[in-house]
PDB file of C-alpha atoms in Angstrom:
ATOM      1  CA  ALA A   1     170.545 152.831  16.135  1.00 83.00           C
ATOM      2  CA  GLN A   2     169.370 155.179  13.422  1.00 89.00           C
ATOM      3  CA  SER A   3     171.002 154.950   9.963  1.00 95.00           C
ATOM      4  CA  VAL A   4     170.139 156.563   6.291  1.00 97.00           C
ATOM      5  CA  ALA A   5     170.914 155.620   3.072  1.00 97.00           C
ATOM      6  CA  GLN A   6     171.322 158.035   0.095  1.00 98.00           C
ATOM      7  CA  PRO A   7     171.530 155.596  -2.804  1.00 97.00           C
ATOM      8  CA  GLU A   8     173.159 158.011  -5.299  1.00 97.00           C
ATOM      9  CA  ASP A   9     176.583 159.860  -5.576  1.00 97.00           C
ATOM     10  CA  GLN A  10     175.248 162.139  -7.968  1.00 97.00           C
ATOM     11  CA  VAL A  11     171.947 163.161  -9.919  1.00 98.00           C
ATOM     12  CA  ASN A  12     172.401 165.058 -12.963  1.00 98.00           C
ATOM     13  CA  VAL A  13     168.935 166.871 -14.441  1.00 98.00           C
ATOM     14  CA  ALA A  14     168.399 169.261 -16.955  1.00 98.00           C
ATOM     15  CA  GLU A  15     167.440 173.046 -15.873  1.00 98.00           C
ATOM     16  CA  GLY A  16     163.386 173.116 -15.685  1.00 97.00           C
ATOM     17  CA  ASN A  17     162.923 169.170 -15.280  1.00 98.00           C
ATOM     18  CA  PRO A  18     161.985 167.590 -11.944  1.00 98.00           C
ATOM     19  CA  LEU A  19     164.041 166.669  -9.723  1.00 97.00           C
ATOM     20  CA  THR A  20     164.138 163.664  -7.195  1.00 98.00           C
ATOM     21  CA  VAL A  21     167.069 163.081  -4.508  1.00 98.00           C
ATOM     22  CA  LYS A  22     166.394 159.632  -2.631  1.00 98.00           C
ATOM     23  CA  CYS A  23     166.514 159.034   0.967  1.00 98.00           C
ATOM     24  CA  THR A  24     165.633 155.968   3.082  1.00 98.00           C
ATOM     25  CA  TYR A  25     165.980 155.692   6.806  1.00 97.00           C
ATOM     26  CA  SER A  26     166.481 153.373   9.666  1.00 95.00           C
ATOM     27  CA  VAL A  27     164.919 154.191  13.266  1.00 91.00           C
ATOM     28  CA  SER A  28     163.698 152.296  16.194  1.00 88.00           C
ATOM     29  CA  GLY A  29     161.047 154.911  17.267  1.00 84.00           C
ATOM     30  CA  ASN A  30     159.161 157.291  15.135  1.00 87.00           C
ATOM     31  CA  PRO A  31     161.616 159.157  12.657  1.00 91.00           C
ATOM     32  CA  TYR A  32     162.471 163.085  12.580  1.00 93.00           C
ATOM     33  CA  LEU A  33     163.194 163.378   9.228  1.00 95.00           C
ATOM     34  CA  PHE A  34     165.538 166.610   7.941  1.00 96.00           C
ATOM     35  CA  TRP A  35     166.798 167.726   4.313  1.00 98.00           C
ATOM     36  CA  TYR A  36     170.053 169.854   4.438  1.00 98.00           C
ATOM     37  CA  VAL A  37     172.164 171.606   1.763  1.00 97.00           C
ATOM     38  CA  GLN A  38     175.726 172.345   1.334  1.00 96.00           C
ATOM     39  CA  TYR A  39     177.436 174.624  -1.257  1.00 94.00           C
ATOM     40  CA  PRO A  40     180.851 174.603  -1.988  1.00 89.00           C
ATOM     41  CA  ASN A  41     183.199 175.448   0.946  1.00 83.00           C
ATOM     42  CA  ARG A  42     179.887 176.273   3.277  1.00 87.00           C
ATOM     43  CA  GLY A  43     178.179 175.042   5.768  1.00 90.00           C
ATOM     44  CA  LEU A  44     174.703 173.259   5.965  1.00 95.00           C
ATOM     45  CA  GLN A  45     171.406 175.090   5.223  1.00 96.00           C
ATOM     46  CA  PHE A  46     168.314 173.764   6.626  1.00 96.00           C
ATOM     47  CA  LEU A  47     165.455 172.787   3.671  1.00 97.00           C
ATOM     48  CA  LEU A  48     162.740 170.994   5.232  1.00 97.00           C
ATOM     49  CA  LYS A  49     161.846 168.726   8.033  1.00 95.00           C
ATOM     50  CA  TYR A  50     159.034 166.167   8.685  1.00 95.00           C
ATOM     51  CA  ILE A  51     157.927 165.721  12.015  1.00 91.00           C
ATOM     52  CA  THR A  52     154.143 164.334  12.000  1.00 87.00           C
ATOM     53  CA  GLY A  53     151.110 165.183  10.082  1.00 86.00           C
ATOM     54  CA  ASP A  54     150.876 165.871   6.262  1.00 89.00           C
ATOM     55  CA  ASN A  55     153.309 163.384   4.152  1.00 93.00           C
ATOM     56  CA  LEU A  56     154.082 166.002   1.796  1.00 96.00           C
ATOM     57  CA  VAL A  57     156.707 168.774   3.620  1.00 96.00           C
ATOM     58  CA  LYS A  58     156.890 172.027   1.848  1.00 96.00           C
ATOM     59  CA  GLY A  59     160.525 173.608   2.541  1.00 95.00           C
ATOM     60  CA  SER A  60     162.855 176.543   1.197  1.00 92.00           C
ATOM     61  CA  TYR A  61     163.593 177.406  -2.436  1.00 93.00           C
ATOM     62  CA  GLY A  62     160.808 175.512  -4.015  1.00 95.00           C
ATOM     63  CA  PHE A  63     161.838 171.928  -2.348  1.00 97.00           C
ATOM     64  CA  GLU A  64     159.397 169.399  -1.096  1.00 97.00           C
ATOM     65  CA  ALA A  65     159.644 166.129   0.452  1.00 98.00           C
ATOM     66  CA  GLU A  66     157.590 162.917   0.644  1.00 96.00           C
ATOM     67  CA  PHE A  67     157.639 161.106   3.744  1.00 96.00           C
ATOM     68  CA  ASN A  68     156.389 157.340   3.180  1.00 96.00           C
ATOM     69  CA  LYS A  69     156.500 155.240   6.304  1.00 94.00           C
ATOM     70  CA  SER A  70     155.810 151.826   4.559  1.00 94.00           C
ATOM     71  CA  GLN A  71     158.964 152.153   2.401  1.00 96.00           C
ATOM     72  CA  THR A  72     160.821 154.250   5.117  1.00 96.00           C
ATOM     73  CA  SER A  73     161.534 156.749   2.569  1.00 97.00           C
ATOM     74  CA  PHE A  74     161.899 160.750   2.329  1.00 98.00           C
ATOM     75  CA  HIS A  75     162.608 161.938  -0.813  1.00 98.00           C
ATOM     76  CA  LEU A  76     163.392 165.407  -1.783  1.00 98.00           C
ATOM     77  CA  LYS A  77     161.705 166.773  -4.704  1.00 98.00           C
ATOM     78  CA  LYS A  78     161.216 169.930  -6.615  1.00 98.00           C
ATOM     79  CA  PRO A  79     159.224 170.209 -10.099  1.00 97.00           C
ATOM     80  CA  SER A  80     161.600 172.584 -12.056  1.00 97.00           C
ATOM     81  CA  ALA A  81     165.111 172.495 -11.160  1.00 98.00           C
ATOM     82  CA  LEU A  82     167.316 175.833 -11.303  1.00 97.00           C
ATOM     83  CA  VAL A  83     171.095 175.619 -12.236  1.00 97.00           C
ATOM     84  CA  SER A  84     171.660 177.559  -8.847  1.00 96.00           C
ATOM     85  CA  ASP A  85     170.076 174.268  -7.190  1.00 97.00           C
ATOM     86  CA  SER A  86     173.361 172.497  -8.136  1.00 97.00           C
ATOM     87  CA  ALA A  87     174.901 171.745  -4.735  1.00 97.00           C
ATOM     88  CA  LEU A  88     175.412 168.344  -2.247  1.00 97.00           C
ATOM     89  CA  TYR A  89     172.234 167.436  -0.381  1.00 98.00           C
ATOM     90  CA  PHE A  90     172.048 165.555   2.735  1.00 98.00           C
ATOM     91  CA  CYS A  91     169.107 163.546   4.484  1.00 98.00           C
ATOM     92  CA  ALA A  92     169.197 163.267   7.999  1.00 97.00           C
ATOM     93  CA  VAL A  93     167.413 161.289  10.818  1.00 95.00           C
ATOM     94  CA  ARG A  94     166.789 161.685  14.463  1.00 92.00           C
ATOM     95  CA  ASP A  95     165.116 159.025  16.614  1.00 85.00           C
ATOM     96  CA  GLY A  96     161.630 160.803  17.847  1.00 78.00           C
ATOM     97  CA  SER A  97     162.059 158.943  21.388  1.00 73.00           C
ATOM     98  CA  GLY A  98     164.244 161.615  22.673  1.00 69.00           C
ATOM     99  CA  ASN A  99     166.691 164.722  21.900  1.00 71.00           C
ATOM    100  CA  THR A 100     169.411 162.500  19.888  1.00 82.00           C
ATOM    101  CA  PRO A 101     171.490 164.051  17.528  1.00 89.00           C
ATOM    102  CA  LEU A 102     171.222 164.171  13.654  1.00 93.00           C
ATOM    103  CA  VAL A 103     172.536 160.980  11.851  1.00 95.00           C
ATOM    104  CA  PHE A 104     173.490 161.880   8.195  1.00 97.00           C
ATOM    105  CA  GLY A 105     173.571 160.462   4.747  1.00 97.00           C
ATOM    106  CA  LYS A 106     176.734 160.452   2.839  1.00 97.00           C
ATOM    107  CA  GLY A 107     175.255 163.053   0.924  1.00 97.00           C
ATOM    108  CA  THR A 108     174.149 163.195  -3.145  1.00 98.00           C
ATOM    109  CA  ARG A 109     175.623 166.053  -5.468  1.00 97.00           C
ATOM    110  CA  LEU A 110     172.908 167.385  -7.550  1.00 98.00           C
ATOM    111  CA  SER A 111     174.111 168.986 -10.727  1.00 98.00           C
ATOM    112  CA  VAL A 112     171.436 170.993 -12.695  1.00 98.00           C
ATOM    113  CA  ILE A 113     172.429 171.176 -16.362  1.00 97.00           C
ATOM    114  CA  ALA A 114     171.436 174.316 -18.364  1.00 94.00           C
TER     115      ALA A 114
ATOM    116  CA  ASP B   1     169.766 188.056  13.819  1.00 62.00           C
ATOM    117  CA  ALA B   2     173.057 186.331  13.529  1.00 79.00           C
ATOM    118  CA  GLY B   3     173.049 182.680  12.372  1.00 93.00           C
ATOM    119  CA  VAL B   4     175.717 180.149  14.028  1.00 97.00           C
ATOM    120  CA  THR B   5     179.386 181.730  13.967  1.00 97.00           C
ATOM    121  CA  GLN B   6     182.247 179.908  13.989  1.00 97.00           C
ATOM    122  CA  SER B   7     185.813 181.150  14.327  1.00 96.00           C
ATOM    123  CA  PRO B   8     188.412 180.673  12.789  1.00 97.00           C
ATOM    124  CA  THR B   9     187.243 179.901   9.695  1.00 96.00           C
ATOM    125  CA  HIS B  10     190.308 177.910   8.291  1.00 96.00           C
ATOM    126  CA  LEU B  11     193.457 176.824  10.078  1.00 97.00           C
ATOM    127  CA  ILE B  12     196.272 174.776   9.641  1.00 98.00           C
ATOM    128  CA  LYS B  13     198.319 172.897  12.178  1.00 98.00           C
ATOM    129  CA  THR B  14     200.893 170.181  12.613  1.00 98.00           C
ATOM    130  CA  ARG B  15     200.505 166.603  13.844  1.00 98.00           C
ATOM    131  CA  GLY B  16     200.634 166.347  17.711  1.00 98.00           C
ATOM    132  CA  GLN B  17     199.677 169.945  17.868  1.00 98.00           C
ATOM    133  CA  HIS B  18     196.067 170.949  20.052  1.00 98.00           C
ATOM    134  CA  VAL B  19     193.703 172.792  18.336  1.00 98.00           C
ATOM    135  CA  THR B  20     190.584 175.036  19.914  1.00 98.00           C
ATOM    136  CA  LEU B  21     187.537 175.826  17.667  1.00 98.00           C
ATOM    137  CA  ARG B  22     184.885 178.375  18.711  1.00 98.00           C
ATOM    138  CA  CYS B  23     181.219 178.831  18.187  1.00 98.00           C
ATOM    139  CA  SER B  24     178.643 181.070  19.318  1.00 97.00           C
ATOM    140  CA  PRO B  25     174.915 179.781  18.890  1.00 96.00           C
ATOM    141  CA  ILE B  26     171.859 181.924  17.451  1.00 95.00           C
ATOM    142  CA  SER B  27     170.509 184.138  20.117  1.00 94.00           C
ATOM    143  CA  GLY B  28     167.943 182.295  22.423  1.00 90.00           C
ATOM    144  CA  HIS B  29     169.573 178.972  21.652  1.00 92.00           C
ATOM    145  CA  LYS B  30     170.859 176.867  24.595  1.00 91.00           C
ATOM    146  CA  SER B  31     171.660 173.725  22.819  1.00 92.00           C
ATOM    147  CA  VAL B  32     175.126 173.189  20.858  1.00 95.00           C
ATOM    148  CA  SER B  33     176.085 170.399  19.029  1.00 96.00           C
ATOM    149  CA  TRP B  34     179.623 169.706  17.235  1.00 98.00           C
ATOM    150  CA  TYR B  35     179.982 167.640  14.043  1.00 98.00           C
ATOM    151  CA  GLN B  36     182.775 166.756  11.901  1.00 98.00           C
ATOM    152  CA  GLN B  37     182.745 166.166   8.157  1.00 97.00           C
ATOM    153  CA  VAL B  38     185.420 164.340   6.555  1.00 96.00           C
ATOM    154  CA  LEU B  39     185.574 165.350   2.527  1.00 91.00           C
ATOM    155  CA  GLY B  40     182.992 163.136   0.794  1.00 89.00           C
ATOM    156  CA  GLN B  41     181.303 162.010   3.884  1.00 93.00           C
ATOM    157  CA  GLY B  42     178.248 163.442   5.783  1.00 95.00           C
ATOM    158  CA  PRO B  43     178.384 165.045   9.413  1.00 97.00           C
ATOM    159  CA  GLN B  44     179.420 162.823  11.973  1.00 97.00           C
ATOM    160  CA  PHE B  45     178.218 163.816  15.734  1.00 97.00           C
ATOM    161  CA  ILE B  46     180.899 164.319  18.061  1.00 98.00           C
ATOM    162  CA  PHE B  47     179.070 166.465  21.186  1.00 95.00           C
ATOM    163  CA  GLN B  48     176.082 167.938  22.222  1.00 94.00           C
ATOM    164  CA  TYR B  49     175.556 170.551  25.361  1.00 93.00           C
ATOM    165  CA  TYR B  50     172.662 171.687  26.619  1.00 90.00           C
ATOM    166  CA  GLU B  51     172.700 174.508  29.809  1.00 87.00           C
ATOM    167  CA  LYS B  52     176.468 173.928  30.215  1.00 89.00           C
ATOM    168  CA  GLU B  53     176.477 170.180  30.671  1.00 92.00           C
ATOM    169  CA  GLU B  54     176.996 167.471  28.312  1.00 92.00           C
ATOM    170  CA  ARG B  55     173.924 165.761  26.878  1.00 90.00           C
ATOM    171  CA  GLY B  56     175.417 163.375  24.365  1.00 91.00           C
ATOM    172  CA  ARG B  57     179.159 161.960  22.978  1.00 95.00           C
ATOM    173  CA  GLY B  58     179.583 160.356  19.513  1.00 95.00           C
ATOM    174  CA  ASN B  59     182.495 158.220  19.019  1.00 95.00           C
ATOM    175  CA  PHE B  60     185.113 159.971  19.048  1.00 97.00           C
ATOM    176  CA  PRO B  61     188.560 159.431  20.956  1.00 97.00           C
ATOM    177  CA  ASP B  62     189.552 161.094  24.549  1.00 97.00           C
ATOM    178  CA  ARG B  63     191.292 163.535  22.498  1.00 98.00           C
ATOM    179  CA  PHE B  64     188.437 165.485  21.206  1.00 98.00           C
ATOM    180  CA  SER B  65     186.444 167.297  24.324  1.00 97.00           C
ATOM    181  CA  ALA B  66     184.219 170.353  24.518  1.00 97.00           C
ATOM    182  CA  ARG B  67     182.695 172.389  27.012  1.00 96.00           C
ATOM    183  CA  GLN B  68     179.877 175.248  27.098  1.00 96.00           C
ATOM    184  CA  PHE B  69     179.884 178.509  28.533  1.00 96.00           C
ATOM    185  CA  PRO B  70     177.427 180.526  30.527  1.00 95.00           C
ATOM    186  CA  ASN B  71     176.768 182.723  27.622  1.00 94.00           C
ATOM    187  CA  TYR B  72     175.794 179.395  25.581  1.00 95.00           C
ATOM    188  CA  SER B  73     179.032 179.792  23.518  1.00 97.00           C
ATOM    189  CA  SER B  74     181.058 176.853  23.240  1.00 98.00           C
ATOM    190  CA  GLU B  75     184.669 175.318  22.672  1.00 98.00           C
ATOM    191  CA  LEU B  76     185.905 172.123  20.759  1.00 98.00           C
ATOM    192  CA  ASN B  77     189.246 171.134  21.770  1.00 98.00           C
ATOM    193  CA  VAL B  78     191.416 168.463  20.094  1.00 98.00           C
ATOM    194  CA  ASN B  79     194.416 167.269  21.281  1.00 98.00           C
ATOM    195  CA  ALA B  80     197.505 165.473  19.931  1.00 98.00           C
ATOM    196  CA  LEU B  81     196.171 166.178  15.950  1.00 98.00           C
ATOM    197  CA  LEU B  82     196.399 163.468  13.711  1.00 98.00           C
ATOM    198  CA  LEU B  83     196.355 163.757  10.042  1.00 97.00           C
ATOM    199  CA  GLY B  84     192.830 161.912   9.833  1.00 97.00           C
ATOM    200  CA  ASP B  85     191.417 164.647  12.086  1.00 98.00           C
ATOM    201  CA  SER B  86     191.473 166.822   8.866  1.00 98.00           C
ATOM    202  CA  ALA B  87     187.899 167.773   8.461  1.00 97.00           C
ATOM    203  CA  LEU B  88     185.143 170.516   8.471  1.00 96.00           C
ATOM    204  CA  TYR B  89     184.064 170.905  11.942  1.00 98.00           C
ATOM    205  CA  LEU B  90     180.474 172.248  12.358  1.00 97.00           C
ATOM    206  CA  CYS B  91     178.654 173.666  15.128  1.00 98.00           C
ATOM    207  CA  ALA B  92     175.212 173.846  15.313  1.00 96.00           C
ATOM    208  CA  SER B  93     172.593 175.493  17.994  1.00 95.00           C
ATOM    209  CA  SER B  94     168.609 174.740  18.360  1.00 90.00           C
ATOM    210  CA  PRO B  95     166.391 176.430  20.314  1.00 86.00           C
ATOM    211  CA  PRO B  96     164.742 175.724  23.996  1.00 77.00           C
ATOM    212  CA  GLY B  97     161.688 174.515  24.632  1.00 67.00           C
ATOM    213  CA  THR B  98     159.491 171.169  25.016  1.00 60.00           C
ATOM    214  CA  GLY B  99     160.107 170.526  21.122  1.00 63.00           C
ATOM    215  CA  GLY B 100     163.156 168.340  21.862  1.00 66.00           C
ATOM    216  CA  GLY B 101     164.038 166.134  18.572  1.00 74.00           C
ATOM    217  CA  ARG B 102     161.010 168.339  16.913  1.00 82.00           C
ATOM    218  CA  ASN B 103     163.527 171.524  16.744  1.00 85.00           C
ATOM    219  CA  THR B 104     165.418 172.309  13.811  1.00 90.00           C
ATOM    220  CA  ILE B 105     169.335 172.266  14.244  1.00 92.00           C
ATOM    221  CA  TYR B 106     170.889 175.205  12.767  1.00 95.00           C
ATOM    222  CA  PHE B 107     174.468 174.991  11.488  1.00 97.00           C
ATOM    223  CA  GLY B 108     177.278 177.170  11.362  1.00 97.00           C
ATOM    224  CA  GLU B 109     179.655 177.736   8.199  1.00 96.00           C
ATOM    225  CA  GLY B 110     182.115 175.516   9.862  1.00 96.00           C
ATOM    226  CA  SER B 111     186.026 175.629  10.607  1.00 97.00           C
ATOM    227  CA  TRP B 112     188.067 173.868   8.089  1.00 97.00           C
ATOM    228  CA  LEU B 113     191.056 172.171   9.910  1.00 98.00           C
ATOM    229  CA  THR B 114     194.184 170.899   7.887  1.00 98.00           C
ATOM    230  CA  VAL B 115     196.276 168.971   9.931  1.00 98.00           C
ATOM    231  CA  VAL B 116     200.283 168.524   8.144  1.00 97.00           C
TER     232      VAL B 116
END
């Protein structure tokens, strides 16, 4: 069975500083990995995904994520945080062997302080 | 193009009642999934439908049911509501084709259900 761990409930970062939101996963086959963002009282917005190929994936709003197979990690990063990046971030995984549902982590709340 | 649309956006029900939530996928998307997000947790998979057939079911009781219509819209039904059913119910759609698990899943804004 697939699982995702987001070890930090909350990440605080100053505006303009780099940010990292951590994610590790467990899956039996090849992983398909996703990051979503949720603003207050809203649905989930897709940020980026890793399917195969280059380990560094670039996505929306300047976000990127680095896939590390040996560490089973898929950390979300941004070189310079904005106050408007403050939101709830979810990492999710699908088993690449089939059209399985997304399995989400519990989420990490990012707070960017001006 | 419109994204995934859901209705109603907010509703309050009493324990024991029944609720129907509705979803229209992105135009051209044939796969619809439903997820439940309880406050403070990540979304949990409930159902997936493709071409009107159930393709997957999560670990939810039989009080939860769903269906997909010929126009690919979908309904989620929950009977005999419990307080613990209070949550944000998210509908998602994904494009057709051979991408399978590679395809991005796009979510709607959700339906907030409060059971009192």
